[in-house]
């Protein structure tokens, strides 16, 4: 059996801890950040499944960090939101306002292995994503998509001081970034559109990357790569 990377939280800097991404691209298991605070931690993304979320919960407890009080969706895509149903009901889910209708449409779909199979048969470009979903969620009995409890349009500062900012972009219109302790948590904001929507000339959003780097944060963390220091990011490493 393949060992999943990230069984423990890794301290990055300040209040920011990371549950690392799975480097196997077929797993589509992004990193999840925990911004610790005695008033309640802020979780950046939910995990790609209830199982992923439970792994993160165990890691938070093992690290002795305060339980999450807020859960921020960096955007509505499944690998960042599908774990939300496994987090306690008193956790406030926060997202950009555009996420609501996008997630409501996803929640209306009859998710099951049969549905995934039929969708891939109708559109083979969905195969990488939908096969990963099938692996991530072996049992759909208690699965549900959780809509945000709190939304914002431009910027929002949470009670613990974590700053959220909408950036949009080609990957998802509701993409936001979170900033704390000199760390910019990017989600997938500068990525090209998802594979099934991608045109041959779609690339990373270099203008967005340039803007992020101009802010000169100490660390930059996108959801499917290891963290980069400012100097490494400027050198394109």
Tab-separated table of C-alpha atoms in Angstrom:
chain	number	residue	atom	x	y	z
A	1	UNK	CA	0.000	0.000	0.000
A	2	UNK	CA	1.299	3.456	-0.894
A	3	UNK	CA	2.116	5.627	2.124
A	4	UNK	CA	0.227	8.906	2.084
A	5	UNK	CA	2.410	11.935	2.683
A	6	UNK	CA	1.371	14.264	5.466
A	7	UNK	CA	0.266	12.169	8.404
A	8	UNK	CA	1.409	14.981	10.725
A	9	UNK	CA	1.143	18.743	10.618
A	10	UNK	CA	4.311	20.609	9.721
A	11	UNK	CA	4.992	23.989	11.303
A	12	UNK	CA	5.804	26.542	8.599
A	13	UNK	CA	6.200	29.815	10.495
A	14	UNK	CA	4.334	31.941	13.031
A	15	UNK	CA	0.843	30.551	13.510
A	16	UNK	CA	0.793	28.632	10.219
A	17	UNK	CA	0.914	24.837	10.087
A	18	UNK	CA	0.518	22.684	6.984
A	19	UNK	CA	-0.907	19.260	6.343
A	20	UNK	CA	1.083	18.624	3.144
A	21	UNK	CA	-0.319	17.812	-0.271
A	22	UNK	CA	-0.008	14.329	-1.729
A	23	UNK	CA	2.675	14.516	-4.450
A	24	UNK	CA	0.883	11.847	-6.496
A	25	UNK	CA	-1.074	13.958	-9.025
A	26	UNK	CA	-3.636	11.187	-9.473
A	27	UNK	CA	-4.638	11.498	-5.811
A	28	UNK	CA	-5.651	15.196	-6.150
A	29	UNK	CA	-5.145	15.663	-2.395
A	30	UNK	CA	-4.153	19.302	-1.770
A	31	UNK	CA	-2.436	20.706	1.264
A	32	UNK	CA	-4.557	22.137	4.057
A	33	UNK	CA	-3.343	24.935	6.321
A	34	UNK	CA	-4.125	25.439	9.980
A	35	UNK	CA	-3.665	28.943	11.389
A	36	UNK	CA	-3.574	28.300	15.119
A	37	UNK	CA	-5.131	30.634	17.660
A	38	UNK	CA	-6.412	30.088	21.202
A	39	UNK	CA	-9.706	31.686	20.160
A	40	UNK	CA	-10.108	28.869	17.629
A	41	UNK	CA	-7.939	27.889	14.689
A	42	UNK	CA	-8.657	28.842	11.082
A	43	UNK	CA	-8.614	25.993	8.609
A	44	UNK	CA	-7.762	26.858	5.012
A	45	UNK	CA	-9.674	24.340	2.877
A	46	UNK	CA	-11.614	21.310	4.026
A	47	UNK	CA	-9.763	18.349	2.522
A	48	UNK	CA	-10.796	16.422	-0.570
A	49	UNK	CA	-13.026	13.959	1.271
A	50	UNK	CA	-14.370	13.043	4.704
A	51	UNK	CA	-11.439	10.636	5.104
A	52	UNK	CA	-8.944	13.401	4.325
A	53	UNK	CA	-10.699	15.698	6.805
A	54	UNK	CA	-10.547	13.047	9.528
A	55	UNK	CA	-6.822	12.595	8.913
A	56	UNK	CA	-6.345	16.351	9.355
A	57	UNK	CA	-8.455	16.375	12.530
A	58	UNK	CA	-6.253	13.650	13.993
A	59	UNK	CA	-3.108	15.592	13.060
A	60	UNK	CA	-4.456	18.764	14.713
A	61	UNK	CA	-5.163	16.844	17.914
A	62	UNK	CA	-1.733	15.184	17.849
A	63	UNK	CA	-0.052	18.572	17.419
A	64	UNK	CA	-2.020	19.938	20.379
A	65	UNK	CA	-3.437	22.847	18.372
A	66	UNK	CA	-6.784	24.506	19.120
A	67	UNK	CA	-9.695	22.991	17.227
A	68	UNK	CA	-10.814	24.914	14.124
A	69	UNK	CA	-13.573	27.475	14.574
A	70	UNK	CA	-13.495	28.733	10.982
A	71	UNK	CA	-13.118	26.800	7.725
A	72	UNK	CA	-12.219	28.852	4.654
A	73	UNK	CA	-12.778	27.552	1.120
A	74	UNK	CA	-10.092	28.944	-1.190
A	75	UNK	CA	-12.527	28.091	-4.009
A	76	UNK	CA	-15.408	25.730	-4.699
A	77	UNK	CA	-13.618	22.829	-6.413
A	78	UNK	CA	-14.219	19.390	-4.961
A	79	UNK	CA	-10.721	18.695	-3.649
A	80	UNK	CA	-10.924	21.813	-1.472
A	81	UNK	CA	-14.495	21.431	-0.200
A	82	UNK	CA	-15.625	17.808	-0.100
A	83	UNK	CA	-14.157	17.199	3.347
A	84	UNK	CA	-16.381	19.840	4.939
A	85	UNK	CA	-19.151	17.417	5.900
A	86	UNK	CA	-16.738	15.654	8.287
A	87	UNK	CA	-15.909	18.806	10.263
A	88	UNK	CA	-18.021	19.603	13.361
A	89	UNK	CA	-21.226	21.514	12.834
A	90	UNK	CA	-20.086	24.451	14.948
A	91	UNK	CA	-17.279	25.291	12.503
A	92	UNK	CA	-18.170	28.388	10.454
A	93	UNK	CA	-17.544	27.867	6.730
A	94	UNK	CA	-16.349	31.040	4.994
A	95	UNK	CA	-16.023	31.616	1.232
A	96	UNK	CA	-16.290	34.251	-1.455
A	97	UNK	CA	-19.879	35.149	-2.332
A	98	UNK	CA	-19.601	33.585	-5.797
A	99	UNK	CA	-19.042	30.175	-4.193
A	100	UNK	CA	-22.625	29.857	-3.015
A	101	UNK	CA	-24.339	29.255	-6.347
A	102	UNK	CA	-21.413	27.216	-7.671
A	103	UNK	CA	-21.561	24.892	-4.671
A	104	UNK	CA	-25.348	24.767	-4.712
A	105	UNK	CA	-25.183	23.466	-8.276
A	106	UNK	CA	-22.653	20.837	-7.187
A	107	UNK	CA	-24.809	19.868	-4.211
A	108	UNK	CA	-27.756	19.210	-6.540
A	109	UNK	CA	-25.837	16.552	-8.485
A	110	UNK	CA	-26.563	12.886	-7.580
A	111	UNK	CA	-23.050	11.961	-6.495
A	112	UNK	CA	-22.345	8.240	-6.552
A	113	UNK	CA	-19.911	5.901	-8.261
A	114	UNK	CA	-22.503	5.227	-10.926
A	115	UNK	CA	-22.929	8.946	-11.575
A	116	UNK	CA	-19.159	9.421	-11.829
A	117	UNK	CA	-18.912	6.540	-14.305
A	118	UNK	CA	-21.738	7.879	-16.459
A	119	UNK	CA	-20.281	11.393	-16.519
A	120	UNK	CA	-16.854	10.146	-17.625
A	121	UNK	CA	-18.465	8.007	-20.309
A	122	UNK	CA	-20.250	11.098	-21.621
A	123	UNK	CA	-17.155	13.332	-21.357
A	124	UNK	CA	-13.801	11.495	-21.163
A	125	UNK	CA	-11.997	14.724	-20.249
A	126	UNK	CA	-13.571	14.370	-16.800
A	127	UNK	CA	-11.731	11.086	-16.186
A	128	UNK	CA	-8.743	12.320	-14.125
A	129	UNK	CA	-10.898	14.349	-11.750
A	130	UNK	CA	-13.779	11.902	-11.463
A	131	UNK	CA	-11.555	8.867	-10.942
A	132	UNK	CA	-9.820	10.737	-8.124
A	133	UNK	CA	-13.235	11.526	-6.602
A	134	UNK	CA	-14.198	7.858	-6.752
A	135	UNK	CA	-11.014	6.925	-4.878
A	136	UNK	CA	-11.435	9.727	-2.349
A	137	UNK	CA	-15.028	8.850	-1.422
A	138	UNK	CA	-15.584	5.083	-1.274
A	139	UNK	CA	-18.895	5.463	0.588
A	140	UNK	CA	-21.451	8.141	-0.247
A	141	UNK	CA	-23.926	7.392	2.554
A	142	UNK	CA	-23.081	10.394	4.724
A	143	UNK	CA	-21.534	12.587	2.046
A	144	UNK	CA	-22.896	16.069	1.412
A	145	UNK	CA	-21.578	19.348	0.071
A	146	UNK	CA	-21.566	22.094	2.698
A	147	UNK	CA	-22.533	25.592	1.567
A	148	UNK	CA	-20.760	28.588	3.142
A	149	UNK	CA	-22.228	30.065	6.319
A	150	UNK	CA	-20.460	33.404	5.797
A	151	UNK	CA	-19.458	35.111	2.554
A	152	UNK	CA	-17.736	38.304	1.468
A	153	UNK	CA	-17.095	40.206	-1.771
A	154	UNK	CA	-13.647	41.825	-1.648
A	155	UNK	CA	-11.790	41.358	1.633
A	156	UNK	CA	-12.564	39.971	5.063
A	157	UNK	CA	-10.517	39.907	8.264
A	158	UNK	CA	-11.509	37.078	10.576
A	159	UNK	CA	-11.675	37.681	14.354
A	160	UNK	CA	-8.241	36.071	14.788
A	161	UNK	CA	-6.674	38.515	12.295
A	162	UNK	CA	-6.439	36.204	9.278
A	163	UNK	CA	-6.959	38.272	6.126
A	164	UNK	CA	-8.953	36.860	3.202
A	165	UNK	CA	-8.903	38.521	-0.226
A	166	UNK	CA	-10.805	37.647	-3.374
A	167	UNK	CA	-8.537	37.344	-6.424
A	168	UNK	CA	-10.658	35.399	-8.941
A	169	UNK	CA	-8.737	34.191	-11.963
A	170	UNK	CA	-9.007	31.601	-14.716
A	171	UNK	CA	-8.994	28.574	-12.442
A	172	UNK	CA	-12.118	29.537	-10.496
A	173	UNK	CA	-14.021	32.820	-10.297
A	174	UNK	CA	-14.388	32.541	-6.531
A	175	UNK	CA	-10.686	32.036	-5.757
A	176	UNK	CA	-9.392	33.797	-2.666
A	177	UNK	CA	-6.078	33.982	-0.836
A	178	UNK	CA	-5.464	33.918	2.917
A	179	UNK	CA	-2.654	35.872	4.562
A	180	UNK	CA	-1.178	35.436	8.034
A	181	UNK	CA	2.271	35.399	9.694
A	182	UNK	CA	4.004	36.451	6.485
A	183	UNK	CA	2.449	33.545	4.567
A	184	UNK	CA	0.215	33.865	1.511
A	185	UNK	CA	-1.956	30.769	1.073
A	186	UNK	CA	-2.939	30.700	-2.585
A	187	UNK	CA	-5.163	27.685	-3.111
A	188	UNK	CA	-5.110	27.156	-6.890
A	189	UNK	CA	-5.686	30.814	-7.756
A	190	UNK	CA	-3.014	31.210	-10.452
A	191	UNK	CA	-3.586	27.817	-12.086
A	192	UNK	CA	-5.139	27.445	-15.544
A	193	UNK	CA	-8.741	26.245	-15.808
A	194	UNK	CA	-9.536	22.665	-14.758
A	195	UNK	CA	-8.457	20.028	-17.275
A	196	UNK	CA	-11.886	19.407	-18.802
A	197	UNK	CA	-12.305	23.151	-19.464
A	198	UNK	CA	-8.742	23.906	-20.507
A	199	UNK	CA	-7.811	25.217	-23.957
A	200	UNK	CA	-4.430	24.328	-25.502
A	201	UNK	CA	-3.037	27.810	-24.875
A	202	UNK	CA	-4.180	28.086	-21.240
A	203	UNK	CA	-1.235	28.552	-18.868
A	204	UNK	CA	-0.469	29.702	-15.372
A	205	UNK	CA	-1.597	33.275	-14.669
A	206	UNK	CA	1.830	34.903	-14.618
A	207	UNK	CA	0.395	38.389	-14.112
A	208	UNK	CA	-1.306	37.184	-10.933
A	209	UNK	CA	1.914	35.521	-9.772
A	210	UNK	CA	3.838	38.748	-10.391
A	211	UNK	CA	1.311	40.679	-8.311
A	212	UNK	CA	1.542	38.187	-5.468
A	213	UNK	CA	5.332	38.314	-5.463
A	214	UNK	CA	5.313	42.120	-5.465
A	215	UNK	CA	3.712	41.958	-2.020
A	216	UNK	CA	6.873	40.228	-0.740
A	217	UNK	CA	5.443	37.762	1.728
A	218	UNK	CA	7.933	35.437	3.410
A	219	UNK	CA	6.249	32.273	2.123
A	220	UNK	CA	3.946	31.397	-0.775
A	221	UNK	CA	1.921	28.198	-0.577
A	222	UNK	CA	-0.209	26.882	-3.399
A	223	UNK	CA	-2.280	23.807	-2.673
A	224	UNK	CA	-0.471	21.239	-4.814
A	225	UNK	CA	3.197	22.176	-4.301
A	226	UNK	CA	5.618	22.440	-1.382
A	227	UNK	CA	5.851	25.886	0.261
A	228	UNK	CA	8.187	28.373	-1.382
A	229	UNK	CA	10.139	31.137	0.302
A	230	UNK	CA	10.021	34.543	-1.361
A	231	UNK	CA	13.531	34.107	-2.733
A	232	UNK	CA	12.735	30.665	-4.152
A	233	UNK	CA	9.507	31.941	-5.695
A	234	UNK	CA	11.319	34.882	-7.299
A	235	UNK	CA	13.784	32.436	-8.852
A	236	UNK	CA	10.945	30.264	-10.113
A	237	UNK	CA	11.851	27.290	-7.958
